Coordinates of C-alpha atoms in Angstrom, one line a residue:
M30 CA 26.0 2.0 13.2
A31 CA 28.3 0.8 10.4
N32 CA 29.5 4.4 10.0
K33 CA 30.5 4.8 13.6
L34 CA 34.1 6.0 14.0
I35 CA 36.7 3.5 15.2
K36 CA 38.1 6.0 17.7
Q37 CA 34.6 6.2 19.4
M38 CA 34.3 2.5 20.1
G39 CA 36.4 2.2 23.2
L40 CA 39.3 0.3 21.7
P41 CA 42.7 0.6 23.4
K42 CA 44.3 3.8 22.2
S43 CA 47.3 2.1 20.7
I44 CA 45.3 -0.2 18.3
A45 CA 42.7 2.6 17.5
N46 CA 45.6 4.9 16.4
I47 CA 46.9 2.1 14.2
F48 CA 43.5 1.8 12.5
T49 CA 43.4 5.5 11.9
A50 CA 46.9 5.6 10.5
R51 CA 46.0 3.0 8.0
N52 CA 42.9 5.0 6.9
I53 CA 40.5 2.5 8.5
I54 CA 38.2 5.1 10.0
T55 CA 34.7 3.5 10.5
A56 CA 33.4 0.1 11.6
K57 CA 32.4 -0.5 8.0
D58 CA 36.0 0.0 6.9
A59 CA 37.2 -2.5 9.4
L60 CA 34.5 -5.1 8.8
S61 CA 35.1 -5.0 5.1
H62 CA 38.4 -6.8 5.6
T63 CA 39.2 -10.3 6.8
E64 CA 41.3 -10.8 9.9
F65 CA 44.3 -11.9 7.8
E66 CA 44.0 -8.8 5.7
L67 CA 43.9 -6.6 8.8
M68 CA 47.0 -8.4 10.2
E69 CA 48.9 -7.4 7.1
L70 CA 47.5 -3.9 6.9
L71 CA 48.0 -3.1 10.6
D72 CA 51.1 -5.1 11.1
V73 CA 49.8 -6.6 14.4
D74 CA 49.4 -10.2 15.5
K75 CA 46.3 -12.3 15.1
E76 CA 45.3 -12.1 18.7
E77 CA 45.1 -8.3 18.7
V78 CA 43.1 -8.3 15.5
T79 CA 40.7 -10.9 16.7
S80 CA 40.1 -9.1 19.9
A81 CA 39.6 -5.7 18.2
M82 CA 37.2 -7.0 15.6
A83 CA 35.2 -8.9 18.2
H84 CA 34.8 -5.6 20.1
V85 CA 33.9 -3.6 16.9
S86 CA 31.3 -6.3 16.0
E87 CA 29.8 -6.2 19.4
V88 CA 29.4 -2.4 19.4
V89 CA 27.8 -2.1 15.9
C90 CA 25.7 -5.3 16.0
P91 CA 22.1 -4.5 17.0
P92 CA 21.0 -6.2 20.2
C93 CA 19.0 -9.5 20.1
Q94 CA 15.2 -9.0 20.6
T95 CA 12.5 -11.5 21.5
A96 CA 9.5 -12.0 19.4
L97 CA 7.3 -10.6 22.2
L98 CA 9.4 -7.4 22.3
L99 CA 9.1 -7.0 18.5
L100 CA 5.3 -7.5 18.8
E101 CA 5.0 -4.9 21.5
Q102 CA 7.0 -2.4 19.5
R103 CA 4.9 -3.0 16.4
V104 CA 1.6 -2.5 18.4
R105 CA 3.1 0.7 20.0
N106 CA 4.2 2.1 16.6
E107 CA 0.8 1.3 15.0
T108 CA -0.9 3.1 17.8
L109 CA 1.3 6.2 17.6
A110 CA 1.2 6.2 13.8
G111 CA -2.6 6.5 13.7
H112 CA -5.4 5.1 11.5
L113 CA -8.3 6.2 9.4
P114 CA -11.3 4.1 10.6
T115 CA -13.4 2.7 7.8
H116 CA -16.5 2.3 10.0
L117 CA -16.5 -1.3 8.9
K118 CA -16.2 -2.9 12.3
G119 CA -14.7 -6.3 11.4
L120 CA -12.2 -4.7 8.9
D121 CA -11.1 -2.1 11.4
E122 CA -10.6 -4.7 14.1
A123 CA -8.4 -6.8 11.7
L124 CA -6.4 -3.7 10.8
C125 CA -6.0 -2.6 14.5
G126 CA -8.0 0.6 13.9
G127 CA -8.4 1.1 10.2
I128 CA -6.3 2.2 7.2
P129 CA -2.8 2.9 8.6
F130 CA -1.0 6.2 8.2
G131 CA 2.3 6.4 6.4
V132 CA 2.0 3.4 4.1
L133 CA 0.3 2.4 0.8
T134 CA -3.1 0.6 0.9
E135 CA -4.3 -0.9 -2.3
L136 CA -7.9 -1.6 -3.3
V137 CA -8.0 -4.2 -6.2
G138 CA -10.9 -5.8 -8.0
P139 CA -12.9 -6.0 -11.2
A140 CA -15.0 -3.2 -12.7
G141 CA -18.3 -2.6 -10.9
I142 CA -17.3 -4.3 -7.7
G143 CA -17.2 -1.2 -5.4
K144 CA -13.7 0.3 -5.3
T145 CA -14.7 3.8 -6.1
Q146 CA -17.7 3.5 -3.7
F147 CA -15.2 2.6 -0.9
C148 CA -12.9 5.5 -1.9
L149 CA -15.8 8.0 -1.7
K150 CA -16.7 6.8 1.8
L151 CA -13.1 7.1 2.9
S152 CA -13.0 10.6 1.5
L153 CA -15.9 11.6 3.6
L154 CA -14.5 9.9 6.7
A155 CA -11.2 11.8 6.4
S156 CA -13.0 15.2 6.0
L157 CA -15.4 14.7 8.9
P158 CA -14.8 16.5 12.2
A159 CA -12.8 14.5 14.8
S160 CA -15.8 14.4 17.1
C161 CA -17.5 12.3 14.5
G162 CA -14.6 9.9 14.1
G163 CA -13.1 11.7 11.1
L164 CA -9.7 13.3 10.6
D165 CA -11.0 16.8 10.2
G166 CA -8.9 17.5 7.2
R167 CA -8.7 17.9 3.4
V168 CA -8.6 15.1 0.9
I169 CA -6.7 15.0 -2.4
Y170 CA -8.5 12.7 -4.8
I171 CA -6.7 11.9 -8.1
D172 CA -9.5 10.7 -10.4
I173 CA -7.7 9.1 -13.4
E174 CA -10.8 7.6 -14.9
S175 CA -13.3 10.4 -14.2
K176 CA -15.4 8.2 -11.9
F177 CA -15.8 10.6 -9.0
R178 CA -19.4 11.7 -8.6
S179 CA -20.2 14.6 -6.2
K180 CA -23.9 13.6 -6.0
R181 CA -23.0 10.1 -4.9
L182 CA -20.6 11.5 -2.4
I183 CA -23.3 13.7 -0.9
E184 CA -25.8 10.8 -0.9
I185 CA -23.4 8.6 1.1
G186 CA -22.8 11.5 3.5
I187 CA -26.5 12.2 4.1
N188 CA -27.3 8.5 4.6
S189 CA -24.3 7.8 6.8
F190 CA -24.0 11.0 8.8
P191 CA -27.4 12.7 8.6
E192 CA -26.7 14.7 11.8
I193 CA -23.9 16.5 10.0
F194 CA -25.0 16.6 6.3
L195 CA -28.6 17.7 6.9
K196 CA -27.4 20.9 8.7
K197 CA -27.5 23.9 6.5
G198 CA -24.3 24.4 4.5
M199 CA -22.5 21.4 6.0
A200 CA -22.8 19.2 2.9
Q201 CA -21.1 21.9 0.8
E202 CA -18.5 22.4 3.5
M203 CA -17.6 18.7 3.6
A204 CA -17.5 18.4 -0.1
G205 CA -15.4 21.5 -0.3
R206 CA -12.7 19.8 1.6
I207 CA -12.1 17.2 -1.2
L208 CA -9.9 18.4 -4.0
V209 CA -10.3 16.4 -7.2
L210 CA -7.5 16.3 -9.8
R211 CA -7.8 14.6 -13.2
P212 CA -4.4 14.2 -14.9
T213 CA -4.6 12.8 -18.4
S214 CA -1.0 11.5 -18.7
L215 CA 1.9 10.3 -16.6
S216 CA 3.7 13.6 -17.0
E217 CA 0.7 15.5 -15.7
F218 CA 0.3 12.9 -12.9
A219 CA 4.0 13.4 -11.9
E220 CA 3.5 17.2 -11.9
S221 CA 0.5 16.7 -9.7
L222 CA 2.4 14.6 -7.2
Y223 CA 5.1 17.3 -6.8
Q224 CA 2.5 19.9 -6.2
I225 CA 0.8 17.7 -3.7
K226 CA 4.0 17.3 -1.7
V227 CA 4.1 21.0 -1.2
S228 CA 0.4 21.3 -0.2
L229 CA 0.2 18.2 2.1
L230 CA 1.3 20.2 5.1
Q231 CA 0.1 23.7 4.1
Q232 CA -3.4 22.6 3.3
Q233 CA -3.9 20.1 6.2
V234 CA -4.4 17.2 3.8
K235 CA -5.2 14.0 5.7
L236 CA -5.8 11.5 2.9
L237 CA -4.5 10.9 -0.6
I238 CA -6.5 8.7 -3.1
I239 CA -5.3 7.6 -6.5
D240 CA -8.1 6.0 -8.5
S241 CA -6.8 4.2 -10.5
M242 CA -3.1 3.8 -10.8
A243 CA -3.5 0.9 -13.2
A244 CA -5.5 3.0 -15.7
L245 CA -2.8 5.6 -15.9
V246 CA 0.2 3.2 -16.3
L247 CA -1.5 0.6 -18.5
G248 CA -3.0 3.2 -20.8
E249 CA 0.4 4.9 -21.6
H250 CA 2.9 2.1 -21.7
E251 CA 3.1 -1.2 -23.5
C252 CA 4.0 -4.3 -21.5
G253 CA 7.7 -4.6 -20.7
T254 CA 10.6 -2.7 -19.2
S255 CA 9.4 0.8 -19.9
R256 CA 6.1 0.2 -18.0
Q257 CA 7.9 -1.3 -15.0
Q258 CA 10.4 1.5 -14.9
A259 CA 7.7 4.2 -15.0
L260 CA 5.7 2.4 -12.4
G261 CA 8.8 2.0 -10.1
V262 CA 9.6 5.7 -10.2
H263 CA 6.1 6.8 -9.4
V264 CA 5.4 4.2 -6.7
S265 CA 8.7 5.1 -5.0
F266 CA 7.7 8.8 -4.9
I267 CA 4.2 7.9 -3.7
K268 CA 5.7 5.8 -0.9
S269 CA 7.9 8.7 0.1
L270 CA 4.9 11.0 0.2
A271 CA 3.1 8.6 2.6
E272 CA 6.1 8.4 4.9
F273 CA 6.9 12.1 4.7
S274 CA 3.4 13.3 5.5
R275 CA 2.3 10.4 7.8
I276 CA -1.2 10.2 6.1
P277 CA -3.1 7.2 4.7
V278 CA -2.6 6.7 0.9
I279 CA -5.2 4.7 -1.0
L280 CA -4.5 3.4 -4.5
T281 CA -6.9 1.4 -6.6
N282 CA -5.8 -1.3 -9.0
Q283 CA -7.4 -3.3 -11.8
V284 CA -7.4 -7.0 -12.5
R285 CA -6.0 -9.1 -15.4
S286 CA -6.2 -12.7 -16.5
Q287 CA -3.4 -15.1 -15.6
F288 CA -2.9 -18.7 -16.9
G289 CA -2.8 -21.3 -14.3
D290 CA 0.9 -22.2 -14.9
E291 CA 2.0 -18.6 -15.6
S292 CA 3.4 -18.0 -12.1
R293 CA 5.4 -21.2 -12.1
M294 CA 7.2 -20.9 -15.4
Y295 CA 10.4 -19.2 -16.3
S296 CA 10.4 -17.0 -19.5
F297 CA 12.1 -19.7 -21.6
Q298 CA 9.5 -22.2 -20.5
A299 CA 6.5 -20.1 -21.5
Q300 CA 4.1 -21.7 -23.9
S301 CA 2.9 -20.0 -27.0
R302 CA -0.8 -19.2 -27.5
S303 CA -1.0 -21.8 -30.2
T304 CA 0.3 -24.5 -27.9
I305 CA -2.3 -23.6 -25.3
K306 CA -5.1 -23.8 -27.9
D307 CA -3.8 -27.2 -29.1
N308 CA -3.8 -28.4 -25.5
P309 CA -6.9 -27.0 -23.7
A310 CA -6.1 -29.0 -20.6
T311 CA -3.3 -26.5 -19.8
Y312 CA -5.6 -23.5 -20.2
D313 CA -6.7 -22.5 -16.7
S314 CA -7.2 -18.7 -16.5
H315 CA -8.1 -16.7 -13.4
L316 CA -8.0 -13.1 -12.3
V317 CA -5.1 -11.6 -10.4
A318 CA -4.1 -8.0 -9.5
A319 CA -2.6 -6.0 -12.4
L320 CA 0.7 -4.1 -12.3
G321 CA 2.9 -7.1 -11.4
I322 CA 4.9 -8.4 -8.5
N323 CA 7.1 -5.3 -7.9
W324 CA 4.0 -3.3 -7.3
A325 CA 2.6 -5.9 -5.0
H326 CA 5.7 -5.7 -2.8
A327 CA 5.4 -1.8 -2.7
V328 CA 1.9 -1.9 -1.0
T329 CA 1.6 -2.7 2.7
I330 CA -2.1 -3.4 2.8
R331 CA -4.0 -5.1 0.0
L332 CA -7.8 -5.2 0.0
V333 CA -9.3 -7.4 -2.7
L334 CA -12.9 -6.8 -3.7
E335 CA -14.5 -9.7 -5.5
A336 CA -17.8 -11.5 -6.1
R337 CA -18.6 -15.2 -5.6
S338 CA -22.0 -16.5 -6.7
G339 CA -23.3 -12.9 -6.7
Q340 CA -22.1 -12.1 -3.2
R341 CA -19.5 -9.4 -2.8
F342 CA -16.5 -9.9 -0.5
I343 CA -13.7 -7.7 0.8
K344 CA -10.6 -9.8 1.3
L345 CA -7.8 -8.6 3.5
A346 CA -5.2 -10.4 1.3
K347 CA -2.1 -8.7 2.6
S348 CA -1.3 -7.2 6.0
P349 CA 1.6 -7.4 8.4
I350 CA -0.7 -7.5 11.4
S351 CA -3.6 -9.8 10.3
P352 CA -4.2 -13.2 8.7
P353 CA -6.0 -13.2 5.4
L354 CA -9.7 -12.6 6.0
A355 CA -12.8 -12.2 3.9
F356 CA -15.8 -10.1 4.8
P357 CA -19.1 -10.3 2.9
F358 CA -20.4 -6.8 2.0
K359 CA -23.1 -4.9 0.0
I360 CA -23.4 -1.5 -1.4
T361 CA -26.2 0.6 -0.1
S362 CA -27.3 4.2 -0.2
S363 CA -24.7 4.8 2.6
G364 CA -21.9 3.1 0.8
V365 CA -20.1 -0.1 1.5
V366 CA -21.6 -2.1 4.4
L367 CA -20.3 -5.3 5.9
L368 CA -22.9 -8.1 6.2
D369 CA -20.8 -9.9 8.9
D370 CA -18.1 -8.5 11.1
D371 CA -16.5 -12.0 11.6
G372 CA -14.0 -12.5 8.9
I373 CA -13.6 -15.8 7.1
E374 CA -10.0 -16.9 7.2
M375 CA -8.5 -17.8 3.8
K376 CA -5.8 -20.3 2.8
G377 CA -3.8 -21.2 -0.2
S378 CA -4.5 -19.9 -3.7
E379 CA -7.8 -18.2 -2.7
I380 CA -5.9 -15.4 -1.0
N381 CA -4.5 -14.0 -4.2
T382 CA -6.9 -15.2 -6.9
I383 CA -9.8 -12.8 -7.6
Q384 CA -13.3 -14.0 -8.5
C385 CA -16.1 -12.2 -10.3
Q386 CA -19.0 -14.7 -10.4
G387 CA -22.6 -13.7 -10.7
L388 CA -22.1 -9.9 -10.5
S389 CA -25.0 -8.2 -12.3
L390 CA -25.4 -4.5 -12.9
S391 CA -29.0 -4.7 -11.5
S392 CA -27.5 -5.6 -8.1
L393 CA -25.8 -2.2 -8.0
A394 CA -29.0 -0.2 -8.3
V395 CA -30.2 1.4 -5.1
N396 CA -33.0 4.0 -5.3
S397 CA -32.2 5.5 -8.7
M398 CA -30.7 5.2 -12.1
E399 CA -28.2 7.9 -11.1
Y400 CA -26.8 5.5 -8.5
V401 CA -26.4 2.8 -11.2
L402 CA -24.5 5.2 -13.4
C403 CA -22.2 6.1 -10.6
T404 CA -21.3 2.5 -9.6
K405 CA -21.2 0.5 -12.8
N406 CA -17.7 1.7 -13.7
T407 CA -16.2 1.5 -10.2

């Protein structure tokens, strides 16, 4: 609206011609000046300038909207945009249908917690026929850490959807819809993204998974400006892919330790390691998501996977449509399964801090050693 032409705003022809003669063409041009500056430029009195500017402001200013109207618009947009159901009832209800299209959804948690297991299940759901609740499309799975396991994918499919995967040839067909890429550097990753943009529409791709973004960025850049710049460029491009293709995009992230007072201090107030050692009372470390605050702002949905006293939880830590909720879950032969569909509402620091208490590798084993090997590096 700021670029709307002055002559199209219904001003009296005499004053509109004066604006044009003084090279004030758009509403932005006019509103960039004070009334006194315009009086001098246009050589008209204050009353005319005030009246003209009030009219221009009224035309370009967006109309006032009630909170109810905004809520209704959001619900309508969410419905039209579409979702990928996770088949985790409580989580899908909290997200108004599942993983939303057109935005970035992050899975963050410590190693072995179940991030890759969740990604494998989502891959299957996106490739399933629409009659079974899937998206009936292809999946691009960027496997940075080489954790993707075809056998585990088929196992989840057989145990979750036996009516499909036990039919002759169907397991191969479903698995054939998932394209796995394994770039070894940021340059290869960037090249893959540009290739993906071309194939998103041509190949009927319905889901993009990057597992894990942190491994790629942290493995190639030291801490500092270069890392943040590289991350900023890539996340901007990934966001544009999500918006352009209107598909769900899943990214996994790792965790890092954070000192208790780290988030409260400016750089010039930071304490040295030696100071912390000399004063153990100030040492209060906990886990938080890696990649920093700019990355956190880029994602629309953040799902945190953690363990407390040996029990795993999926936390809906960030969402524009739901309060922070935690759902207990376990990993079975059919993948991630919620133990309770009623989320536990979270408050304060527990929303963003990540716990990993009492998680043992033996708890990951279901049926076979192959399953343990698939899950321990998730």
